Coordinates of C-alpha atoms in Angstrom, one line a residue:
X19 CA 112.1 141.4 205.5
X20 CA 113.5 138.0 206.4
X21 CA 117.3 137.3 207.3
X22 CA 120.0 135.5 205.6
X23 CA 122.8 133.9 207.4
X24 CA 126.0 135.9 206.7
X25 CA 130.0 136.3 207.6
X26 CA 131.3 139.5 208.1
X27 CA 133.9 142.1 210.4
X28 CA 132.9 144.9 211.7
X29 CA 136.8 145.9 213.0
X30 CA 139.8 144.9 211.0
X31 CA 141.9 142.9 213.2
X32 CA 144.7 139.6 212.7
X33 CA 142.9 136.5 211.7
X34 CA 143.8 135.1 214.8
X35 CA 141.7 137.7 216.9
X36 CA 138.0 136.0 217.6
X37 CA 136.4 139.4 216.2
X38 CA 138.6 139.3 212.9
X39 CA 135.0 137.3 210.9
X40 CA 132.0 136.4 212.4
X41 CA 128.8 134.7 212.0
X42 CA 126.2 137.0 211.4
X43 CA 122.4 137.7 210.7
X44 CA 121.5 140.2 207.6
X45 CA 118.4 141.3 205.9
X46 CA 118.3 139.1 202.5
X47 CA 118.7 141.6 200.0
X48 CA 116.5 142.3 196.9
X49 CA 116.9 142.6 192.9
X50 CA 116.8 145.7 191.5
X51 CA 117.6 147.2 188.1
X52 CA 120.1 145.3 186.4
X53 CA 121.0 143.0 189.3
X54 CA 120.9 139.2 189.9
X55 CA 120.1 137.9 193.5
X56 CA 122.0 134.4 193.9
X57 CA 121.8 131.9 195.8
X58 CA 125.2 131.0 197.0
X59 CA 126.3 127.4 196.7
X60 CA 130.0 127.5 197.6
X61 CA 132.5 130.7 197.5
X62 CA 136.0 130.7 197.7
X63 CA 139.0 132.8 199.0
X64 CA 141.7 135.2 197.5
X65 CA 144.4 136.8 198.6
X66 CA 142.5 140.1 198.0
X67 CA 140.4 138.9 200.8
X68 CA 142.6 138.7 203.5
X69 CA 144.1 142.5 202.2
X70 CA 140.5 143.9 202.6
X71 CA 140.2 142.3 205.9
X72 CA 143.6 143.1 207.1
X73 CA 144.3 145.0 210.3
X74 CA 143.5 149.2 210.5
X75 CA 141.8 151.7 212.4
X76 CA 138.4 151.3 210.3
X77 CA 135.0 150.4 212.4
X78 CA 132.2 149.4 210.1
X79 CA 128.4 150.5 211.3
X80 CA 126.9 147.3 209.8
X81 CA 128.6 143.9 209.2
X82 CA 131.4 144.2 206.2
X83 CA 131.1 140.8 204.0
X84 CA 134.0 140.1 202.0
X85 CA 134.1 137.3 199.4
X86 CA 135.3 137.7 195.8
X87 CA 134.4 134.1 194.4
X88 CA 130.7 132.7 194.2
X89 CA 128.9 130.2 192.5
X90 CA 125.9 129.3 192.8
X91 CA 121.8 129.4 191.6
X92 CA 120.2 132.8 190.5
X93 CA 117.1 133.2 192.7
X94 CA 115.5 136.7 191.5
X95 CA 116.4 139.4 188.8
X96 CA 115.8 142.8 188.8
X97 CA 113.7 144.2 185.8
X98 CA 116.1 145.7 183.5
X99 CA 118.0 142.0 183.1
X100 CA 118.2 140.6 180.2
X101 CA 121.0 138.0 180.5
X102 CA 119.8 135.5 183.0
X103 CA 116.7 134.2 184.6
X104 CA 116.0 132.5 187.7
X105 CA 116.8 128.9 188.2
X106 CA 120.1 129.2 185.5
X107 CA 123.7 128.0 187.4
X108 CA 126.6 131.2 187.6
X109 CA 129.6 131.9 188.8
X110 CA 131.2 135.1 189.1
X111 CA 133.8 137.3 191.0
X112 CA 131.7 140.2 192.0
X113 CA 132.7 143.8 192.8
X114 CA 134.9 145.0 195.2
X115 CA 132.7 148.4 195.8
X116 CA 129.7 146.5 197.3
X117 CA 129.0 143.8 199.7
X118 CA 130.8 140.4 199.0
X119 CA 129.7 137.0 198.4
X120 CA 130.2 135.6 201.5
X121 CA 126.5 135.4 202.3
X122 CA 122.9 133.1 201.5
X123 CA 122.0 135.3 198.9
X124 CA 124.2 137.9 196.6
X125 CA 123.4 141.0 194.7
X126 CA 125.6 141.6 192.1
X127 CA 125.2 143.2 188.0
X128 CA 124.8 140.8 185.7
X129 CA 127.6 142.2 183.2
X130 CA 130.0 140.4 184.7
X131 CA 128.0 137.0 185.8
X132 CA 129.2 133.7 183.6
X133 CA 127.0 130.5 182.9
X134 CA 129.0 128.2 185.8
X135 CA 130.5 125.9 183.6
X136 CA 127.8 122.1 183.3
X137 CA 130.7 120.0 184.2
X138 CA 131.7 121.5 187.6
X139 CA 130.1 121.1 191.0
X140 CA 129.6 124.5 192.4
X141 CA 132.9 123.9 194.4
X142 CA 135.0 123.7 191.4
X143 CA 133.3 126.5 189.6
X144 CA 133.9 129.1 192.8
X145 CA 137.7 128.3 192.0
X146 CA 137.6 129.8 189.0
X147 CA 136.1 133.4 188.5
X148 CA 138.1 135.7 190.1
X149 CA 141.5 134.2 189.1
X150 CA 140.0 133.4 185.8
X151 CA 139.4 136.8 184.6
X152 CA 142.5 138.2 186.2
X153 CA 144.3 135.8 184.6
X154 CA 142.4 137.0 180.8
X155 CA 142.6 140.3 181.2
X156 CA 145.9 140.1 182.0
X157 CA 147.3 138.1 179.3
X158 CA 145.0 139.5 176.0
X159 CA 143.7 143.0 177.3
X160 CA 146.7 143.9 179.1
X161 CA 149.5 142.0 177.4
X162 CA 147.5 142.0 174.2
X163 CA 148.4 138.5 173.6
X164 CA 146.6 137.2 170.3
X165 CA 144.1 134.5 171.0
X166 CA 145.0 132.9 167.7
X167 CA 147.6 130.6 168.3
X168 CA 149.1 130.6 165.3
X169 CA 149.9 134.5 165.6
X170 CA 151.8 134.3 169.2
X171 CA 153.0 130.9 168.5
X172 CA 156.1 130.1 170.2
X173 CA 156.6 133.6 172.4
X174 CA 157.7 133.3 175.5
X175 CA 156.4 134.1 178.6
X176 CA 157.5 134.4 182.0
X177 CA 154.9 134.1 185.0
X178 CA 156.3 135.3 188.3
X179 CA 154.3 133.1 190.7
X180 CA 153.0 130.5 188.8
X181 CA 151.3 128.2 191.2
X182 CA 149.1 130.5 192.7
X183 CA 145.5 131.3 191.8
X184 CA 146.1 133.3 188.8
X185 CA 148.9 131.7 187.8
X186 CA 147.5 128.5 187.9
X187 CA 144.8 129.7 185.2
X188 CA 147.3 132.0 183.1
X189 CA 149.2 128.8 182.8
X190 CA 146.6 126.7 181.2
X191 CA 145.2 130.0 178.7
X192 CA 148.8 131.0 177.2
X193 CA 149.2 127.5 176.6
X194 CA 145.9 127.7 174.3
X195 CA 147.3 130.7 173.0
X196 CA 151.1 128.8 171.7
X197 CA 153.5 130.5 173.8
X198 CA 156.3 129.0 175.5
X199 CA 155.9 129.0 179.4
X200 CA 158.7 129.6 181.9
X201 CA 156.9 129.2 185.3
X202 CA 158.8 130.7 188.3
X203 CA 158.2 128.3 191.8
X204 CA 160.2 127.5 194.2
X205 CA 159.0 123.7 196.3
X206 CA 158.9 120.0 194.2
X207 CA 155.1 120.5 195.3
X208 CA 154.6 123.8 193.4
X209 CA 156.8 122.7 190.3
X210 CA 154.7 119.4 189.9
X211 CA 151.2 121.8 189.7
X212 CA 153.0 124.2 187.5
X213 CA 154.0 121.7 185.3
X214 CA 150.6 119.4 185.0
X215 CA 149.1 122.5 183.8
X216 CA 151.1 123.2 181.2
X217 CA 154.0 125.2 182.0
X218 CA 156.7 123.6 179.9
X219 CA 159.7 125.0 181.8
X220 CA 159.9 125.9 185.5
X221 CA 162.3 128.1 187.2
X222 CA 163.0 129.3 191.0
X223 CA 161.7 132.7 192.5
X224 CA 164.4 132.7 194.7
X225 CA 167.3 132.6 192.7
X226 CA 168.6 134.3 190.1
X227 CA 166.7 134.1 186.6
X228 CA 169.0 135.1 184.2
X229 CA 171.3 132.0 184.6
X230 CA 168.2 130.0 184.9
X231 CA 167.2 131.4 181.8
X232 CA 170.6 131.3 180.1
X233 CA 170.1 127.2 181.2
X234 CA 166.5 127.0 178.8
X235 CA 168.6 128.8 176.0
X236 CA 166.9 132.0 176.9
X237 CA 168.1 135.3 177.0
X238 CA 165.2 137.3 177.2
X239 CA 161.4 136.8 177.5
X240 CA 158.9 138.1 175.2
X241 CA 156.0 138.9 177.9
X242 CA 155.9 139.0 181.7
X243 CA 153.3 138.4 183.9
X244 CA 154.4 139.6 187.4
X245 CA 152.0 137.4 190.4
X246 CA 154.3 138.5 193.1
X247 CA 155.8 141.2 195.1
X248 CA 156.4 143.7 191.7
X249 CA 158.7 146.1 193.4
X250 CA 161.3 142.4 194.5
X251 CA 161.4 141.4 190.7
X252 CA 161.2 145.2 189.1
X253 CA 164.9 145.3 188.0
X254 CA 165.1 141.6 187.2
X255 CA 161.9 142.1 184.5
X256 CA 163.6 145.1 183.1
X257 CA 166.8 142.3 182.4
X258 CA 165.0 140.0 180.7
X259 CA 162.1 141.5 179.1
X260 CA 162.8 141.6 175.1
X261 CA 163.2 145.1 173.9
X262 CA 159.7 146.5 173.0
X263 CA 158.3 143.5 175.1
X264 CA 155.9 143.7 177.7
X265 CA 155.4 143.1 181.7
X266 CA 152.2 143.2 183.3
X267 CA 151.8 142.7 187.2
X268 CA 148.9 142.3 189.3
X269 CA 150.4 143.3 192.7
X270 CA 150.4 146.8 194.2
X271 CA 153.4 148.1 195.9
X272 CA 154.4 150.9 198.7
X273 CA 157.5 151.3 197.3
X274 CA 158.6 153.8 194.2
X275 CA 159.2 152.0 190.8
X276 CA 161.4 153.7 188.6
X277 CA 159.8 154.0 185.5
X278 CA 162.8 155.0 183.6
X279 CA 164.3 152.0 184.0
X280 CA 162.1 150.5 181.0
X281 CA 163.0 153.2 178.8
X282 CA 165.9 152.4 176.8
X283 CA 163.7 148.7 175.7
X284 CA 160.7 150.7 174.8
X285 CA 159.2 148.1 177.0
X286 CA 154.9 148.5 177.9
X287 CA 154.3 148.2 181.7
X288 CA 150.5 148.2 182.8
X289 CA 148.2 147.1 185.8
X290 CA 145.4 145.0 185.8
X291 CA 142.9 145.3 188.4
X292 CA 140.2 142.7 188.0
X293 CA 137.2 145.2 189.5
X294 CA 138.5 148.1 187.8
X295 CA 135.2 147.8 185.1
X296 CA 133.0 146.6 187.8
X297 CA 133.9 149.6 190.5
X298 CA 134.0 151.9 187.2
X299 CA 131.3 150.6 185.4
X300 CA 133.3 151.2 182.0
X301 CA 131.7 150.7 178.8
X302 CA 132.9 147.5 178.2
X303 CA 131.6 146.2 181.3
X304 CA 130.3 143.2 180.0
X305 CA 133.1 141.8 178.5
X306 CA 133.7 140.2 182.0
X307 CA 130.4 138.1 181.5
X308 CA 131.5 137.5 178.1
X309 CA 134.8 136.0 178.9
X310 CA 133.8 133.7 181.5
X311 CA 131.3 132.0 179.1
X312 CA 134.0 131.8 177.0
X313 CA 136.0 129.9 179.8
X314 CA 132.7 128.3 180.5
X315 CA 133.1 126.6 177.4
X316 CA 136.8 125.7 177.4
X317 CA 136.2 123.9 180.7
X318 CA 133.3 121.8 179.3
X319 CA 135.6 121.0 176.6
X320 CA 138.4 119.6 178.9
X321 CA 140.5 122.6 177.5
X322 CA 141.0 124.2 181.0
X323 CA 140.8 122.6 184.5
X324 CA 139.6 123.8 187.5
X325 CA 142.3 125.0 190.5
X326 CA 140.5 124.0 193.2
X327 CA 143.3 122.6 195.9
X328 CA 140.9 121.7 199.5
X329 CA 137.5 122.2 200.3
X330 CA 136.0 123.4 203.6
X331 CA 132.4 122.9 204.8
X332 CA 130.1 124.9 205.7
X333 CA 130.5 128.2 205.0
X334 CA 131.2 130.0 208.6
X335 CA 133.4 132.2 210.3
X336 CA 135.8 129.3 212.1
X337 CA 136.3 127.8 208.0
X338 CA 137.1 131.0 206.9
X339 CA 139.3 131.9 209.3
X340 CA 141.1 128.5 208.2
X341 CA 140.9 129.9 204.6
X342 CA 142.2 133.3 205.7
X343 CA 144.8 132.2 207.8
X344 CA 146.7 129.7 204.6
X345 CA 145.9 132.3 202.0
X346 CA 147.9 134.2 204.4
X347 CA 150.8 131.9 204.5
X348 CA 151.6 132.3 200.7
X349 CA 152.4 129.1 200.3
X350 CA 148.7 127.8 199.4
X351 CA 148.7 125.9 195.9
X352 CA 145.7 126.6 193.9
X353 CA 142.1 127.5 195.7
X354 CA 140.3 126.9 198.8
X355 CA 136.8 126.5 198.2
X356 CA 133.9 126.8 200.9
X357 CA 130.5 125.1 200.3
X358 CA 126.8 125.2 201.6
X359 CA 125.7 126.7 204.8

């Protein structure tokens, strides 16, 4: 069985440590059932990646490959496909349950591969799918936003760390969808991004919102769409969320929330997990491939732009350490991208 050139951990240690990702040598895996093997043109970086990696007791038996963001060239596909065939251009977030992208070649179920959109480069496409259908899922599963824009025309909504990978694509969707978008930054840099992509009003994370609201004529919000640190802003959403409005975050917290504190609005609160189909293998599944053709399509029709922010080449363990160690930062605008090996 021949090899394939691969990054991986096998302890979970800093990013600085010279054992925290390494170059390593794998068997090239093979299609079976319903799964695609890529090839992998260019993958880029998450903050879910650096969580994954991040330090604990853990020792892996066999090389751990992380990577969340791939695009590239399907090479093989296992006989139960039906959706793609070799030779066709994807792009895709994979699943967090299995081996990531950050390899030559990728297994991963077809459900929730996209066509990569024609008028990308592989780089720009690997900005997009894992943010991308975060973003989605978040604003008309979770939120339930209408994607008529007539319906929701003129809603507000708040997103809580707009210039970041997610927020940088939940920008550019609600603004198809009518609302009104208060983005929350907090550096000239971050406000100019926010506001080229749409957001038509931004405010700052570290102050105080209401009186920053109050400022836009705003009292309350009709949606939020929390990016950052949920437990921080928990009490501040309950302030301005319209009564019977509703807040969705994306960011996990050790600390307890108080439910309660909703109550009196009637206001929805729900999670979204982007691999929660993919690690669960729901029924709708393949809505994931679905929406990503959908952006596909928006993006060859100049309707939504890519967030890729700095590209690194090739794909190895000293770039991704680079990646790692600015996704760790927080203060990365956008996505770094990786390309070619």
């Amino acid at each position: 069985m021949p090899n394939m050139k691969a990054v991986g951990l096998y302890k979970y240690l800093p990013i600085d440590h010279p054992e925290s990702l390494l170059d390593v040598e794998v068997p090239k895996p093979i299609a079976t059932g319903r799964d695609l093997l890529v090839k992998v043109k260019a993958i880029a970086v998450n903050p879910v990646d650096a969580i994954v990696r991040s330090p604990k007791p853990d020792v892996e038996e066999g090389p751990k490959i992380l990577g969340w963001d791939v695009a590239g060239v399907v090479e093989e596909v296992g006989p139960d496909c039906t959706l793609f065939k070799p030779g066709e251009e994807v792009y895709y977030s994979g699943s967090i349950t299995r081996q990531g992208g950050n390899s030559e070649y990728h297994l991963v179920d077809e459900r929730i591969v996209g066509k990569k959109p024609r008028t990308l480069d592989f780089a720009e496409a690997a900005a997009l799918p894992l943010t991308t259908t975060t973003a989605y899922e978040s604003l008309f599963d979770r939120l339930q936003i209408s994607r008529d824009v007539n319906q929701d025309k003129n809603k507000t909504i708040l997103i809580i760390g707009a210039a970041g990978g997610v927020g940088s694509i939940a920008i550019q969707l609600a603004k198809l969808a009518g609302l009104t978008i208060i983005g929350t930054v907090s550096r000239p840099e971050t406000t100019k991004w926010a506001k080229n992509l749409g957001a038509d009003h931004v405010i700052n994370h570290y102050e105080e919102f209401i009186p920053q609201l109050k400022e836009l004529g705003l009292d309350t919000v009709d949606y939020i769409l929390c990016l950052s640190k949920t437990e921080k802003y928990w009490e501040t959403m309950e302030k301005v969320i319209v009564p019977q409005g509703k807040i969705c975050s994306i960011v996990e917290t050790d600390e307890k929330l108080d439910i309660t504190l909703m109550k009196n609005k009637s206001v929805t609160f729900v999670w979204e997990m982007v691999f929660t189909r993919s690690m669960f293998e729901t029924s709708d599944i393949i809505e994931q491939h679905h929406l990503l053709n959908k952006v596909a399509d928006l993006v060859d029709q100049g309707k939504i732009r890519t967030t890729l922010s700095e590209r690194l080449s090739p794909i190895n363990a000293e770039n991704l350490k680079k990646a790692h160690k600015k996704v760790e930062s927080r203060t990365t605008i956008g996505k770094i991208v990786l390309e070619n090996f």
